């Protein structure tokens, strides 16, 4: 069992042991004092941690999060990590993301396209500990490769691959192999795990720059 | 670091006290590679220490996003409408003027390639008479207008995804903008039934049909979409119907919710695959029949 990052704990909620972080609640999740449930059913990173993958996250990490949407997962990341840059390109979910960021002084929201890292390299710092990616569009490997420039040599890419975003007709297993192959152009894949059935046809990947 | 000078941090032209102009820099500047910005900001006296830097970064980024989403909620579909109409006008006029310039140029110089290519070739020449001067100047105007059309297109490609992320993803930014323009805005596109979306841009053909002069049009501007064009002729009606249905959903999601919804794009790809499978099935059926 890998250790949870400092700032993430297992706690009992209604008699069930669940992941939790400390911070202002965001999406109606159960709370207990200052702790709030990190719902693995709504967060692929939550499910990845729950599955026991060694993400390399230790707490206090410097993070770039790609595909922040309305901030469900990145709010938990900002609760336990250090400076956290959150990229999302759709203005509507960004509306909620700003509210989440407003209450987290080390969460920096950016309305940017993750396929164009040069448009935020003047804001996001270098040598980050982790790039977390959940963009659910085509070319997920390409997005990860382009954003490698932000990672420290010993940093980690933590990626959720959605099979159906790449190809709806192919078997998920084949799609994952293709994406992993492309990813290996710039990364060494350390560990993978299927997130089914919590997140259908999703593969979680931990990799480090080559 | 040798290339350090080429890297530009967002804070370098922003006053540390009021952060005026930070939004413009955050949204519009770019640099290839990141740097240890917190350290650089402290070294250049933008911030007292790392914590002060992050506080400033936090107020700059949240204020920027807040302003951007507020604006995105306003009339950006109107900007998109102007832009896409301007593309069409600029392209049409560039071609017309290029044709005129080339026709003129051929009477003055050797043979020229037709249209804009010819106009661009002319634009590089140095005139030696006053007639040449005018003809070449005209060619340069055509080339300049074509460049403007390209710049407008790039602008639409950049802005359409933030106005209508799902439409832009599904139709491509330019076709998305065209649908919005023809419908008279994103809201009215979102309120149209999918049968109407299917024939947007084919109004002339539709009127001819209603007047009894022509068959009912199967598709309007959406015929340029790969889902329709890439489908064999007899199945294009089904493809256009399926595409129009998904485009209506995309327009509604964009208008009422605004997040990118992967599932509707997957649904469209599913539908197109099954429509195209009909051709394969028939081919397979025929070869099975003719097999013995
Ligand atoms: C599956 S959702 C992410 C959910 C989020 N990670 C969470 O767990 O809270 C995918 C998000 O990625 C965004 N996205 C897709 N392509 C993107 C791109 N190229 N750049 C930035 N964001 C993108 C979508 O708008 C959508 O909000």
Coordinates of C-alpha atoms and ligand atoms in Angstrom, one line a residue:
Chain A
X1 CA 0.0 0.0 0.0
X2 CA 1.5 3.3 -1.0
X3 CA 1.2 6.2 1.5
X4 CA -1.4 8.8 1.0
X5 CA -0.1 12.3 0.3
X6 CA 0.1 14.4 3.5
X7 CA -3.2 16.2 3.8
X8 CA -5.2 13.3 2.4
X9 CA -6.7 10.9 5.0
X10 CA -9.1 8.0 5.2
X11 CA -11.9 8.9 7.5
X12 CA -15.2 7.3 8.5
X13 CA -18.3 8.9 7.0
X14 CA -21.5 7.2 8.0
X15 CA -19.5 4.1 8.9
X16 CA -17.7 3.9 5.6
X17 CA -14.0 4.7 5.2
X18 CA -13.5 7.3 2.5
X19 CA -10.8 9.6 1.3
X20 CA -11.0 13.1 2.6
X21 CA -9.1 16.5 2.4
X22 CA -9.4 19.7 4.3
X23 CA -10.9 22.7 2.7
X24 CA -14.1 24.5 1.8
X25 CA -16.8 22.2 0.4
X26 CA -17.4 22.4 -3.4
X27 CA -19.9 20.0 -4.8
X28 CA -22.2 19.0 -1.9
X29 CA -19.9 16.3 -0.6
X30 CA -20.3 15.1 3.0
X31 CA -18.2 16.9 5.5
X32 CA -17.0 16.2 9.0
X33 CA -15.6 19.2 10.8
X34 CA -13.0 20.7 8.4
X35 CA -12.7 17.4 6.5
X36 CA -14.7 16.7 3.3
X37 CA -15.1 13.5 1.3
X38 CA -13.0 13.2 -1.8
X39 CA -15.6 11.3 -3.9
X40 CA -13.8 8.7 -6.0
X41 CA -17.0 8.2 -8.0
X42 CA -16.8 11.8 -9.2
X43 CA -13.0 12.1 -9.4
X44 CA -10.7 10.0 -11.6
X45 CA -7.7 11.1 -9.5
X46 CA -9.6 10.1 -6.4
X47 CA -10.3 6.7 -7.9
X48 CA -6.6 6.4 -8.9
X49 CA -5.5 7.1 -5.4
X50 CA -8.2 4.8 -4.0
X51 CA -6.8 2.0 -6.4
X52 CA -3.5 2.3 -4.6
X53 CA -1.4 3.6 -7.5
X54 CA 1.8 5.3 -6.5
X55 CA 1.1 8.8 -7.9
X56 CA 4.3 10.3 -6.5
X57 CA 2.2 13.0 -4.8
X58 CA 3.4 13.6 -1.3
X59 CA 1.6 16.7 -0.2
X60 CA 2.7 20.3 -0.8
X61 CA 3.6 19.4 -4.4
X62 CA 3.7 22.0 -7.2
X63 CA 1.1 20.9 -9.7
X64 CA -0.3 21.7 -13.2
X65 CA -3.8 20.4 -13.6
X66 CA -5.2 20.1 -17.2
X67 CA -8.9 19.9 -17.7
X68 CA -10.0 21.4 -14.4
X69 CA -13.7 21.7 -15.5
X70 CA -15.7 23.2 -12.6
X71 CA -13.0 22.3 -10.1
X72 CA -14.3 19.1 -8.5
X73 CA -11.0 17.3 -8.4
X74 CA -8.6 20.2 -8.5
X75 CA -10.2 21.6 -5.4
X76 CA -9.0 18.5 -3.5
X77 CA -5.6 18.7 -5.1
X78 CA -5.3 22.3 -4.0
X79 CA -6.3 21.2 -0.5
X80 CA -3.3 19.0 0.0
X81 CA -0.8 20.2 -2.7
X82 CA 1.2 23.5 -2.9
X83 CA 0.9 25.9 -5.8
X84 CA -1.6 24.4 -8.2
X85 CA -2.2 25.8 -11.7
X86 CA -5.6 24.8 -13.1
X87 CA -6.1 24.9 -16.9
X88 CA -9.6 24.7 -18.4
X89 CA -10.7 26.1 -21.8
X90 CA -14.5 26.2 -21.6
X91 CA -15.8 29.5 -20.0
X92 CA -19.0 28.0 -18.5
X93 CA -17.4 25.5 -16.1
X94 CA -14.7 28.1 -15.5
X95 CA -17.4 30.2 -13.9
X96 CA -17.5 27.7 -11.0
X97 CA -13.8 27.1 -11.1
X98 CA -13.2 30.8 -10.2
X99 CA -15.4 30.4 -7.1
X100 CA -13.4 27.3 -6.1
X101 CA -10.1 29.2 -6.6
X102 CA -11.3 32.2 -4.8
X103 CA -11.3 30.3 -1.5
X104 CA -7.9 28.6 -2.2
X105 CA -5.1 31.1 -2.2
X106 CA -2.6 28.7 -3.9
X107 CA -5.0 27.6 -6.7
X108 CA -4.4 29.6 -9.9
X109 CA -7.1 29.2 -12.6
X110 CA -6.2 29.7 -16.2
X111 CA -8.7 29.9 -19.1
X112 CA -6.4 28.2 -21.7
X113 CA -6.2 25.5 -24.2
X114 CA -4.1 22.6 -22.9
X115 CA -3.0 21.9 -26.5
X116 CA -1.2 25.3 -26.5
X117 CA 1.2 25.3 -23.6
X118 CA 3.1 28.3 -25.0
X119 CA 0.0 30.4 -24.1
X120 CA 0.5 29.8 -20.4
X121 CA 4.3 29.1 -20.1
X122 CA 4.7 32.8 -19.1
X123 CA 2.5 32.1 -16.1
X124 CA 3.0 28.4 -15.0
X125 CA 6.4 27.9 -13.5
X126 CA 9.0 25.2 -14.5
X127 CA 10.2 22.1 -12.6
X128 CA 6.8 21.1 -11.3
X129 CA 6.3 17.9 -9.3
X130 CA 3.3 16.8 -11.1
X131 CA 1.1 17.3 -14.2
X132 CA -2.3 15.9 -13.7
X133 CA -4.4 15.5 -16.9
X134 CA -8.1 14.7 -17.4
X135 CA -9.1 16.4 -20.6
X136 CA -11.3 13.7 -22.2
X137 CA -10.7 14.8 -25.8
X138 CA -8.8 13.2 -28.7
X139 CA -5.0 13.3 -28.8
X140 CA -4.6 12.9 -25.0
X141 CA -1.1 11.6 -25.5
X142 CA -0.2 14.7 -27.5
X143 CA -1.5 17.0 -24.8
X144 CA 0.7 15.2 -22.2
X145 CA 3.8 15.4 -24.5
X146 CA 3.3 19.1 -25.1
X147 CA 3.0 19.8 -21.4
X148 CA 6.1 17.9 -20.4
X149 CA 8.1 21.1 -20.5
X150 CA 6.6 22.0 -17.1
X151 CA 7.7 18.9 -15.3
X152 CA 10.9 18.5 -13.2
X153 CA 13.1 15.6 -14.3
X154 CA 11.8 13.4 -11.5
X155 CA 8.3 14.8 -11.7
X156 CA 5.2 12.7 -12.5
X157 CA 2.5 12.7 -15.1
X158 CA -0.7 11.4 -13.7
X159 CA -3.1 10.9 -16.6
X160 CA -6.7 9.6 -17.0
X161 CA -7.2 8.2 -20.5
X162 CA -10.7 8.0 -21.7
X163 CA -10.9 5.4 -24.5
X164 CA -14.1 6.7 -26.1
X165 CA -12.6 10.1 -26.6
X166 CA -10.0 8.7 -28.9
X167 CA -12.1 6.2 -30.8
X168 CA -15.6 5.0 -30.0
X169 CA -15.5 1.9 -32.1
X170 CA -12.2 0.3 -31.1
X171 CA -11.8 -1.9 -28.1
X172 CA -10.7 0.2 -25.1
X173 CA -7.7 -2.1 -24.5
X174 CA -6.4 -1.3 -28.1
X175 CA -7.0 2.4 -27.6
X176 CA -5.0 2.4 -24.3
X177 CA -2.1 0.6 -26.0
X178 CA -2.1 3.2 -28.8
X179 CA -2.1 6.1 -26.4
X180 CA 0.6 4.5 -24.2
X181 CA 2.7 4.0 -27.3
X182 CA 2.5 7.6 -28.2
X183 CA 3.1 8.6 -24.7
X184 CA 6.4 6.6 -24.6
X185 CA 7.9 9.1 -27.1
X186 CA 8.5 11.3 -24.1
X187 CA 7.6 9.4 -21.0
X188 CA 8.4 6.2 -19.2
X189 CA 5.2 4.6 -18.1
X190 CA 5.5 3.5 -14.5
X191 CA 2.1 2.1 -13.6
X192 CA -1.4 1.8 -15.1
X193 CA -4.7 0.7 -13.7
X194 CA -8.2 0.4 -15.2
X195 CA -10.7 2.6 -13.3
X196 CA -13.7 0.4 -14.2
X197 CA -16.4 0.2 -13.0
X198 CA -16.2 3.5 -11.1
X199 CA -15.1 5.3 -14.3
X200 CA -16.1 3.2 -17.4
X201 CA -13.3 2.6 -20.0
X202 CA -10.8 4.8 -18.3
X203 CA -7.2 4.0 -17.7
X204 CA -5.1 5.8 -15.0
X205 CA -1.5 6.2 -15.9
X206 CA 1.5 7.3 -13.9
X207 CA 4.6 8.2 -15.9
X208 CA 7.8 10.1 -15.6
X209 CA 9.7 12.1 -18.2
X210 CA 12.4 10.3 -20.2
Chain B
X1 CA 21.0 30.4 -18.8
X2 CA 21.7 31.3 -22.4
X3 CA 18.2 31.6 -23.6
X4 CA 16.9 33.2 -20.4
X5 CA 16.4 36.5 -22.1
X6 CA 13.9 35.0 -24.6
X7 CA 11.6 33.9 -21.8
X8 CA 9.0 36.3 -20.7
X9 CA 7.2 36.2 -17.4
X10 CA 3.7 37.6 -17.1
X11 CA 4.8 40.0 -14.3
X12 CA 7.6 41.6 -16.2
X13 CA 5.4 44.4 -17.6
X14 CA 2.9 44.6 -14.8
X15 CA 3.1 47.1 -11.9
X16 CA 3.3 45.2 -8.6
X17 CA 1.0 47.6 -6.7
X18 CA -2.2 47.6 -8.8
X19 CA -1.5 44.8 -11.2
X20 CA -2.9 47.0 -14.0
X21 CA -2.8 45.4 -17.4
X22 CA -2.3 41.9 -15.9
X23 CA -5.3 40.5 -17.7
X24 CA -4.0 41.6 -21.1
X25 CA -0.6 40.0 -20.4
X26 CA -2.1 36.8 -19.0
X27 CA -4.5 36.3 -21.9
X28 CA -2.4 37.5 -24.9
X29 CA 1.3 37.1 -24.2
X30 CA 3.1 33.8 -24.8
X31 CA 6.5 32.2 -24.3
X32 CA 7.8 28.9 -25.4
X33 CA 9.3 27.6 -22.2
X34 CA 8.5 28.1 -18.5
X35 CA 11.0 29.3 -16.0
X36 CA 11.2 29.5 -12.2
X37 CA 8.9 32.5 -12.3
X38 CA 8.6 33.0 -8.5
X39 CA 12.3 33.3 -8.1
X40 CA 12.6 35.6 -11.1
X41 CA 9.8 37.8 -9.8
X42 CA 11.4 38.2 -6.4
X43 CA 14.8 38.9 -8.1
X44 CA 13.2 41.6 -10.2
X45 CA 11.5 43.2 -7.2
X46 CA 8.0 42.4 -8.4
X47 CA 7.4 40.5 -5.2
X48 CA 9.0 40.7 -1.7
X49 CA 9.1 36.9 -1.4
X50 CA 7.6 33.8 -2.9
X51 CA 4.5 34.0 -0.8
X52 CA 3.9 37.6 -1.9
X53 CA 4.4 36.5 -5.5
X54 CA 1.8 33.7 -5.2
X55 CA -0.7 36.2 -3.6
X56 CA -0.2 38.5 -6.6
X57 CA -0.5 35.6 -9.0
X58 CA -3.7 34.5 -7.3
X59 CA -5.4 37.9 -7.5
X60 CA -4.2 38.4 -11.1
X61 CA -5.4 35.0 -12.4
X62 CA -8.7 34.9 -10.5
X63 CA -9.6 38.5 -11.6
X64 CA -8.6 37.6 -15.2
X65 CA -10.8 34.5 -15.3
X66 CA -13.7 36.3 -13.6
X67 CA -13.6 39.0 -16.2
X68 CA -13.2 36.6 -19.1
X69 CA -16.2 34.4 -18.1
X70 CA -18.3 37.4 -17.5
X71 CA -17.6 38.6 -21.0
X72 CA -18.0 35.2 -22.5
X73 CA -21.5 35.3 -21.1
X74 CA -22.2 38.4 -23.1
X75 CA -22.6 38.9 -26.8
X76 CA -19.6 37.0 -28.1
X77 CA -21.8 35.1 -30.6
X78 CA -22.3 38.5 -32.2
X79 CA -18.6 39.0 -32.6
X80 CA -18.3 35.6 -34.1
X81 CA -21.1 36.4 -36.5
X82 CA -19.3 39.6 -37.7
X83 CA -16.0 37.7 -38.1
X84 CA -17.4 34.8 -40.2
X85 CA -19.3 37.2 -42.4
X86 CA -16.2 39.2 -42.8
X87 CA -14.3 36.1 -43.9
X88 CA -16.8 35.4 -46.6
X89 CA -16.7 39.0 -47.9
X90 CA -12.9 39.3 -47.8
X91 CA -12.5 36.0 -49.6
X92 CA -15.1 36.8 -52.3
X93 CA -13.7 40.3 -52.9
X94 CA -10.1 39.1 -52.8
X95 CA -10.9 36.6 -55.6
X96 CA -12.8 39.1 -57.7
X97 CA -10.1 41.7 -57.5
X98 CA -7.4 39.1 -58.1
X99 CA -9.1 38.0 -61.2
X100 CA -9.4 41.5 -62.5
X101 CA -5.7 42.2 -61.7
X102 CA -4.5 39.0 -63.3
X103 CA -6.5 39.7 -66.4
X104 CA -4.9 43.1 -66.6
X105 CA -1.5 41.7 -65.7
X106 CA -1.5 39.2 -68.6
X107 CA -1.8 42.1 -71.0
X108 CA 1.3 43.7 -69.5
X109 CA 3.4 40.7 -68.5
X110 CA 3.8 37.0 -69.4
X111 CA 1.2 34.4 -68.6
X112 CA 0.2 34.3 -64.9
X113 CA -1.4 31.6 -62.9
X114 CA -5.1 32.3 -62.3
X115 CA -6.7 34.0 -59.3
X116 CA -4.9 34.8 -56.1
X117 CA -1.7 32.9 -57.0
X118 CA -1.4 35.1 -60.0
X119 CA -2.1 38.2 -58.0
X120 CA 0.6 37.3 -55.5
X121 CA 3.1 36.7 -58.3
X122 CA 2.3 40.1 -59.7
X123 CA 2.5 41.7 -56.3
X124 CA 6.2 40.9 -56.1
X125 CA 7.1 42.8 -59.3
X126 CA 8.5 46.3 -59.6
X127 CA 6.4 48.4 -61.9
X128 CA 8.1 50.1 -64.9
X129 CA 5.1 52.1 -66.3
X130 CA 2.2 53.9 -64.7
X131 CA -0.2 51.2 -66.0
X132 CA 1.9 48.5 -64.4
X133 CA 2.0 50.5 -61.3
X134 CA -1.8 50.5 -61.1
X135 CA -2.2 46.8 -62.0
X136 CA 0.4 45.7 -59.5
X137 CA -1.1 47.9 -56.8
X138 CA -4.4 46.3 -57.5
X139 CA -2.9 42.8 -57.2
X140 CA -1.3 43.8 -53.9
X141 CA -4.7 44.9 -52.6
X142 CA -6.2 41.5 -53.5
X143 CA -3.3 39.7 -51.8
X144 CA -3.7 41.9 -48.7
X145 CA -7.4 41.1 -48.5
X146 CA -6.7 37.4 -48.8
X147 CA -4.2 37.7 -45.9
X148 CA -6.9 39.5 -44.0
X149 CA -9.3 36.6 -44.7
X150 CA -6.7 34.2 -43.3
X151 CA -6.2 36.3 -40.2
X152 CA -10.0 36.4 -39.7
X153 CA -10.2 32.7 -40.1
X154 CA -7.5 32.2 -37.5
X155 CA -9.4 34.6 -35.2
X156 CA -12.6 32.6 -35.6
X157 CA -10.7 29.4 -34.9
X158 CA -9.3 30.8 -31.7
X159 CA -12.6 32.4 -30.4
X160 CA -15.3 30.0 -31.5
X161 CA -14.4 27.3 -28.9
X162 CA -14.9 29.7 -26.0
X163 CA -18.3 30.9 -27.4
X164 CA -19.6 27.5 -28.3
X165 CA -17.2 24.7 -27.3
X166 CA -19.4 21.8 -28.4
X167 CA -20.4 23.2 -31.7
X168 CA -16.8 24.2 -32.5
X169 CA -15.6 20.7 -31.5
X170 CA -18.3 19.0 -33.6
X171 CA -18.5 21.2 -36.7
X172 CA -15.1 22.8 -36.6
X173 CA -14.8 26.5 -35.5
X174 CA -15.6 28.1 -38.9
X175 CA -18.7 26.0 -39.7
X176 CA -19.9 26.5 -36.1
X177 CA -19.6 30.2 -36.5
X178 CA -21.4 30.0 -39.8
X179 CA -24.3 28.2 -38.3
X180 CA -24.5 30.7 -35.5
X181 CA -24.4 33.6 -38.0
X182 CA -27.0 32.1 -40.3
X183 CA -29.3 31.3 -37.3
X184 CA -29.0 34.8 -36.0
X185 CA -27.1 33.9 -32.8
X186 CA -26.4 31.0 -30.5
X187 CA -29.6 31.3 -28.6
X188 CA -31.8 31.2 -31.7
X189 CA -29.7 28.3 -33.0
X190 CA -30.3 26.4 -29.8
X191 CA -34.0 27.0 -30.1
X192 CA -34.3 25.7 -33.6
X193 CA -35.6 22.1 -34.2
X194 CA -33.0 19.9 -35.8
X195 CA -34.9 19.7 -39.1
X196 CA -34.3 23.4 -39.5
X197 CA -30.6 23.1 -38.5
X198 CA -30.3 20.5 -41.3
X199 CA -31.3 23.0 -44.0
X200 CA -29.7 26.2 -42.6
X201 CA -28.0 27.9 -45.5
X202 CA -30.2 26.1 -48.0
X203 CA -33.0 28.6 -47.7
X204 CA -33.0 29.3 -51.5
X205 CA -33.4 25.6 -52.2
X206 CA -36.0 25.3 -49.5
X207 CA -38.1 28.2 -51.0
X208 CA -37.9 26.6 -54.4
X209 CA -39.1 23.3 -52.9
X210 CA -42.0 25.0 -51.1
X211 CA -42.9 26.7 -54.4
X212 CA -43.1 23.3 -56.0
X213 CA -40.0 23.9 -58.2
X214 CA -37.5 21.5 -56.6
X215 CA -37.1 18.5 -54.4
X216 CA -36.7 19.1 -50.7
X217 CA -33.1 20.0 -49.8
X218 CA -31.4 17.4 -47.7
X219 CA -28.8 19.6 -46.2
X220 CA -27.6 23.2 -46.0
X221 CA -24.2 24.5 -45.0
X222 CA -23.7 21.3 -42.9
X223 CA -23.1 19.4 -46.2
X224 CA -19.4 20.6 -46.0
X225 CA -19.0 18.5 -42.8
X226 CA -17.0 15.3 -43.1
X227 CA -19.9 13.2 -41.6
X228 CA -22.0 14.1 -44.7
X229 CA -19.4 14.5 -47.4
X230 CA -17.6 11.4 -46.4
X231 CA -20.8 9.3 -46.6
X232 CA -21.9 7.7 -49.9
X233 CA -24.6 9.5 -51.8
X234 CA -27.6 7.4 -50.9
X235 CA -26.9 7.6 -47.2
X236 CA -26.1 11.3 -47.1
X237 CA -29.7 12.2 -46.1
X238 CA -29.4 10.0 -43.0
X239 CA -26.0 11.3 -42.2
X240 CA -27.2 14.9 -42.5
X241 CA -30.1 14.1 -40.2
X242 CA -27.9 12.5 -37.6
X243 CA -25.4 15.4 -37.8
X244 CA -28.2 18.0 -37.5
X245 CA -29.6 16.3 -34.5
X246 CA -26.3 16.2 -32.7
X247 CA -25.5 19.8 -33.7
X248 CA -28.8 20.9 -32.2
X249 CA -27.9 19.2 -29.0
X250 CA -24.4 20.7 -29.1
X251 CA -26.0 24.2 -29.6
X252 CA -28.3 23.7 -26.6
X253 CA -25.5 22.5 -24.3
X254 CA -23.4 25.4 -25.4
X255 CA -26.2 27.9 -24.8
X256 CA -27.6 26.5 -21.5
X257 CA -24.6 24.8 -19.9
X258 CA -21.4 25.6 -21.7
X259 CA -19.1 22.7 -20.8
X260 CA -17.5 20.4 -23.3
X261 CA -19.6 17.2 -23.3
X262 CA -17.6 14.3 -24.7
X263 CA -20.6 12.0 -24.9
X264 CA -22.4 13.9 -27.6
X265 CA -19.4 13.8 -29.9
X266 CA -19.0 10.1 -29.2
X267 CA -22.7 9.6 -30.0
X268 CA -22.3 11.3 -33.4
X269 CA -19.2 9.2 -34.2
X270 CA -21.2 6.1 -33.3
X271 CA -24.1 7.1 -35.5
X272 CA -21.9 7.9 -38.5
X273 CA -20.1 4.6 -38.1
X274 CA -23.4 2.7 -38.2
X275 CA -24.8 4.6 -41.1
X276 CA -21.6 3.9 -43.1
X277 CA -21.7 0.3 -42.1
X278 CA -24.8 0.0 -44.3
X279 CA -22.6 0.3 -47.4
X280 CA -20.3 -2.4 -46.0
X281 CA -23.3 -4.7 -45.2
X282 CA -24.6 -4.3 -48.7
X283 CA -21.3 -5.0 -50.2
X284 CA -20.9 -8.0 -48.0
X285 CA -24.4 -9.2 -48.9
X286 CA -23.7 -8.9 -52.6
X287 CA -20.4 -10.7 -52.5
X288 CA -22.0 -13.4 -50.4
X289 CA -24.8 -13.8 -52.9
X290 CA -22.5 -13.8 -55.9
X291 CA -20.2 -16.1 -54.1
X292 CA -21.3 -19.4 -55.4
Ligands
LIG1 C1 -13.7 15.0 -17.9 S1 -13.8 16.7 -17.7 C2 -12.7 17.0 -16.3 C3 -13.2 16.7 -15.0 C4 -12.3 17.2 -13.9 N1 -11.0 16.8 -14.1 C5 -12.7 16.7 -12.5 O1 -12.5 15.5 -12.2 O2 -13.2 17.5 -11.7 C6 -12.8 17.3 -19.0 C7 -12.6 18.8 -19.1 O3 -11.5 19.0 -19.9 C8 -11.8 20.2 -20.7 N2 -11.0 20.2 -21.8 C9 -11.1 19.4 -22.9 N3 -10.1 19.7 -23.8 C10 -9.4 20.7 -23.3 C11 -8.3 21.4 -23.7 N4 -7.7 21.2 -24.9 N5 -7.8 22.4 -22.9 C12 -8.3 22.6 -21.7 N6 -9.4 22.0 -21.3 C13 -9.9 21.0 -22.0 C14 -13.3 20.1 -20.9 O4 -13.9 21.4 -21.1 C15 -13.8 19.5 -19.6 O5 -14.2 20.5 -18.7

